[in-house]
Amino acid sequence: MEKAIQLDQGLDIAHGNRGLVLIELGEYEDACGSLEEALSMDPEDPMHHNNLGVLFLEIGEPEIAATLFNQAIEIDPDRPLYHANLGIAYKEMDDWETANREFEEASELSKKEFTDSMDRIAV
């Protein structure tokens, strides 16, 4: 992980992946720095918004997480993961109605993604 960053300081994905590993290690402050660095390098990559949202969920800030997941959805509305994570944030805020809506959207998008991939294989 550090080697990838040493080899290419401008590789946003390396910083994002480092941030995810640091979340798993419970090193939240360092994780935030890595994730924010990735986001600053490529603010149009929805995964960077999503990953930063995961950090905020982990530290008990679902409102901030929801904002970040919504930003990811604005960039890429068809990715099931972002809707599922947004559902988790709303669940953490005890907004079960909105959470269920997001989980249902994630489920529908997953089905569509699967069907689309099967159609490509069948061709």
PDB file of C-alpha atoms in Angstrom:
ATOM      1  CA  MET A   1       0.000   0.000   0.000  1.00  0.00           C
ATOM      2  CA  GLU A   2       2.693   2.500   0.977  1.00  0.00           C
ATOM      3  CA  LYS A   3       4.782   1.304  -1.982  1.00  0.00           C
ATOM      4  CA  ALA A   4       2.003   2.225  -4.424  1.00  0.00           C
ATOM      5  CA  ILE A   5       1.854   5.715  -2.954  1.00  0.00           C
ATOM      6  CA  GLN A   6       5.667   6.026  -3.043  1.00  0.00           C
ATOM      7  CA  LEU A   7       5.723   4.978  -6.699  1.00  0.00           C
ATOM      8  CA  ASP A   8       3.030   7.436  -7.725  1.00  0.00           C
ATOM      9  CA  GLN A   9       2.070  10.219  -5.319  1.00  0.00           C
ATOM     10  CA  GLY A  10      -0.681  11.236  -7.754  1.00  0.00           C
ATOM     11  CA  LEU A  11      -2.452   7.875  -7.726  1.00  0.00           C
ATOM     12  CA  ASP A  12      -5.761   8.719  -6.059  1.00  0.00           C
ATOM     13  CA  ILE A  13      -6.820   5.071  -5.833  1.00  0.00           C
ATOM     14  CA  ALA A  14      -3.738   4.199  -3.788  1.00  0.00           C
ATOM     15  CA  HIS A  15      -4.619   6.910  -1.255  1.00  0.00           C
ATOM     16  CA  GLY A  16      -8.237   5.706  -1.192  1.00  0.00           C
ATOM     17  CA  ASN A  17      -7.229   2.092  -0.636  1.00  0.00           C
ATOM     18  CA  ARG A  18      -4.812   3.152   2.094  1.00  0.00           C
ATOM     19  CA  GLY A  19      -7.683   4.989   3.785  1.00  0.00           C
ATOM     20  CA  LEU A  20      -9.884   1.889   3.694  1.00  0.00           C
ATOM     21  CA  VAL A  21      -7.144  -0.224   5.271  1.00  0.00           C
ATOM     22  CA  LEU A  22      -6.660   2.393   7.978  1.00  0.00           C
ATOM     23  CA  ILE A  23     -10.399   2.323   8.725  1.00  0.00           C
ATOM     24  CA  GLU A  24     -10.128  -1.438   9.268  1.00  0.00           C
ATOM     25  CA  LEU A  25      -7.189  -0.833  11.612  1.00  0.00           C
ATOM     26  CA  GLY A  26      -9.182   1.760  13.563  1.00  0.00           C
ATOM     27  CA  GLU A  27      -6.757   4.537  12.630  1.00  0.00           C
ATOM     28  CA  TYR A  28      -9.507   6.974  11.771  1.00  0.00           C
ATOM     29  CA  GLU A  29      -7.562  10.230  11.727  1.00  0.00           C
ATOM     30  CA  ASP A  30      -4.974   8.849   9.294  1.00  0.00           C
ATOM     31  CA  ALA A  31      -7.769   7.210   7.287  1.00  0.00           C
ATOM     32  CA  CYS A  32      -9.508  10.562   6.968  1.00  0.00           C
ATOM     33  CA  GLY A  33      -6.329  12.178   5.693  1.00  0.00           C
ATOM     34  CA  SER A  34      -5.817   9.493   3.045  1.00  0.00           C
ATOM     35  CA  LEU A  35      -9.438   9.531   1.929  1.00  0.00           C
ATOM     36  CA  GLU A  36      -9.541  13.312   1.741  1.00  0.00           C
ATOM     37  CA  GLU A  37      -6.319  13.246  -0.286  1.00  0.00           C
ATOM     38  CA  ALA A  38      -7.878  10.786  -2.747  1.00  0.00           C
ATOM     39  CA  LEU A  39     -10.995  12.944  -3.004  1.00  0.00           C
ATOM     40  CA  SER A  40      -8.975  16.105  -3.601  1.00  0.00           C
ATOM     41  CA  MET A  41      -7.076  14.350  -6.408  1.00  0.00           C
ATOM     42  CA  ASP A  42     -10.246  13.219  -8.161  1.00  0.00           C
ATOM     43  CA  PRO A  43     -13.403  14.862  -6.806  1.00  0.00           C
ATOM     44  CA  GLU A  44     -15.459  13.326  -9.627  1.00  0.00           C
ATOM     45  CA  ASP A  45     -14.758   9.743  -8.540  1.00  0.00           C
ATOM     46  CA  PRO A  46     -17.879   8.672  -6.641  1.00  0.00           C
ATOM     47  CA  MET A  47     -15.997   5.911  -4.826  1.00  0.00           C
ATOM     48  CA  HIS A  48     -13.923   8.506  -2.963  1.00  0.00           C
ATOM     49  CA  HIS A  49     -17.118  10.141  -1.656  1.00  0.00           C
ATOM     50  CA  ASN A  50     -18.460   6.702  -0.743  1.00  0.00           C
ATOM     51  CA  ASN A  51     -15.287   5.652   1.073  1.00  0.00           C
ATOM     52  CA  LEU A  52     -15.195   8.850   3.100  1.00  0.00           C
ATOM     53  CA  GLY A  53     -18.846   8.196   3.948  1.00  0.00           C
ATOM     54  CA  VAL A  54     -17.890   4.736   5.207  1.00  0.00           C
ATOM     55  CA  LEU A  55     -15.387   6.373   7.553  1.00  0.00           C
ATOM     56  CA  PHE A  56     -18.032   8.711   8.932  1.00  0.00           C
ATOM     57  CA  LEU A  57     -20.414   5.794   9.465  1.00  0.00           C
ATOM     58  CA  GLU A  58     -17.659   3.985  11.327  1.00  0.00           C
ATOM     59  CA  ILE A  59     -17.084   6.915  13.698  1.00  0.00           C
ATOM     60  CA  GLY A  60     -20.789   7.412  14.388  1.00  0.00           C
ATOM     61  CA  GLU A  61     -21.549  10.387  12.133  1.00  0.00           C
ATOM     62  CA  PRO A  62     -24.353   9.070   9.890  1.00  0.00           C
ATOM     63  CA  GLU A  63     -25.544  12.546   8.876  1.00  0.00           C
ATOM     64  CA  ILE A  64     -22.165  13.412   7.372  1.00  0.00           C
ATOM     65  CA  ALA A  65     -21.964   9.923   5.857  1.00  0.00           C
ATOM     66  CA  ALA A  66     -25.380  10.388   4.214  1.00  0.00           C
ATOM     67  CA  THR A  67     -24.216  13.642   2.621  1.00  0.00           C
ATOM     68  CA  LEU A  68     -21.173  11.890   1.179  1.00  0.00           C
ATOM     69  CA  PHE A  69     -23.193   8.916  -0.086  1.00  0.00           C
ATOM     70  CA  ASN A  70     -25.628  11.332  -1.729  1.00  0.00           C
ATOM     71  CA  GLN A  71     -22.700  13.031  -3.445  1.00  0.00           C
ATOM     72  CA  ALA A  72     -21.553   9.648  -4.776  1.00  0.00           C
ATOM     73  CA  ILE A  73     -25.094   8.964  -6.019  1.00  0.00           C
ATOM     74  CA  GLU A  74     -25.226  12.344  -7.772  1.00  0.00           C
ATOM     75  CA  ILE A  75     -22.122  11.346  -9.732  1.00  0.00           C
ATOM     76  CA  ASP A  76     -23.131   7.711 -10.355  1.00  0.00           C
ATOM     77  CA  PRO A  77     -26.804   7.063  -9.558  1.00  0.00           C
ATOM     78  CA  ASP A  78     -26.769   3.486 -10.852  1.00  0.00           C
ATOM     79  CA  ARG A  79     -24.262   1.980  -8.401  1.00  0.00           C
ATOM     80  CA  PRO A  80     -26.092  -0.237  -5.870  1.00  0.00           C
ATOM     81  CA  LEU A  81     -23.344   0.080  -3.247  1.00  0.00           C
ATOM     82  CA  TYR A  82     -23.898   3.802  -2.784  1.00  0.00           C
ATOM     83  CA  HIS A  83     -27.646   3.338  -2.218  1.00  0.00           C
ATOM     84  CA  ALA A  84     -27.054   0.471   0.201  1.00  0.00           C
ATOM     85  CA  ASN A  85     -24.590   2.565   2.198  1.00  0.00           C
ATOM     86  CA  LEU A  86     -27.016   5.478   2.191  1.00  0.00           C
ATOM     87  CA  GLY A  87     -29.645   3.094   3.533  1.00  0.00           C
ATOM     88  CA  ILE A  88     -27.301   2.140   6.371  1.00  0.00           C
ATOM     89  CA  ALA A  89     -26.751   5.808   7.193  1.00  0.00           C
ATOM     90  CA  TYR A  90     -30.500   6.437   7.329  1.00  0.00           C
ATOM     91  CA  LYS A  91     -30.966   3.328   9.463  1.00  0.00           C
ATOM     92  CA  GLU A  92     -28.357   4.697  11.861  1.00  0.00           C
ATOM     93  CA  MET A  93     -30.396   7.922  12.011  1.00  0.00           C
ATOM     94  CA  ASP A  94     -33.541   5.850  12.772  1.00  0.00           C
ATOM     95  CA  ASP A  95     -35.159   6.929   9.501  1.00  0.00           C
ATOM     96  CA  TRP A  96     -36.382   3.468   8.582  1.00  0.00           C
ATOM     97  CA  GLU A  97     -38.690   4.588   5.782  1.00  0.00           C
ATOM     98  CA  THR A  98     -35.901   6.297   3.848  1.00  0.00           C
ATOM     99  CA  ALA A  99     -33.476   3.496   4.699  1.00  0.00           C
ATOM    100  CA  ASN A 100     -35.849   0.891   3.264  1.00  0.00           C
ATOM    101  CA  ARG A 101     -36.325   2.984   0.118  1.00  0.00           C
ATOM    102  CA  GLU A 102     -32.565   3.096  -0.399  1.00  0.00           C
ATOM    103  CA  PHE A 103     -32.205  -0.641   0.272  1.00  0.00           C
ATOM    104  CA  GLU A 104     -34.946  -1.349  -2.267  1.00  0.00           C
ATOM    105  CA  GLU A 105     -33.223   0.915  -4.808  1.00  0.00           C
ATOM    106  CA  ALA A 106     -29.931  -0.900  -4.195  1.00  0.00           C
ATOM    107  CA  SER A 107     -31.685  -4.224  -4.706  1.00  0.00           C
ATOM    108  CA  GLU A 108     -33.301  -3.128  -7.970  1.00  0.00           C
ATOM    109  CA  LEU A 109     -30.034  -1.721  -9.272  1.00  0.00           C
ATOM    110  CA  SER A 110     -28.252  -4.956  -8.338  1.00  0.00           C
ATOM    111  CA  LYS A 111     -30.811  -6.994 -10.254  1.00  0.00           C
ATOM    112  CA  LYS A 112     -30.419  -4.706 -13.274  1.00  0.00           C
ATOM    113  CA  GLU A 113     -26.636  -4.898 -13.045  1.00  0.00           C
ATOM    114  CA  PHE A 114     -26.831  -8.704 -12.947  1.00  0.00           C
ATOM    115  CA  THR A 115     -29.267  -8.889 -15.861  1.00  0.00           C
ATOM    116  CA  ASP A 116     -27.117  -6.511 -17.921  1.00  0.00           C
ATOM    117  CA  SER A 117     -23.999  -8.572 -17.257  1.00  0.00           C
ATOM    118  CA  MET A 118     -25.807 -11.798 -18.193  1.00  0.00           C
ATOM    119  CA  ASP A 119     -26.991 -10.174 -21.434  1.00  0.00           C
ATOM    120  CA  ARG A 120     -23.387  -9.276 -22.294  1.00  0.00           C
ATOM    121  CA  ILE A 121     -22.253 -12.847 -21.617  1.00  0.00           C
ATOM    122  CA  ALA A 122     -25.046 -14.316 -23.751  1.00  0.00           C
ATOM    123  CA  VAL A 123     -24.055 -12.257 -26.781  1.00  0.00           C
TER     124      VAL A 123
END
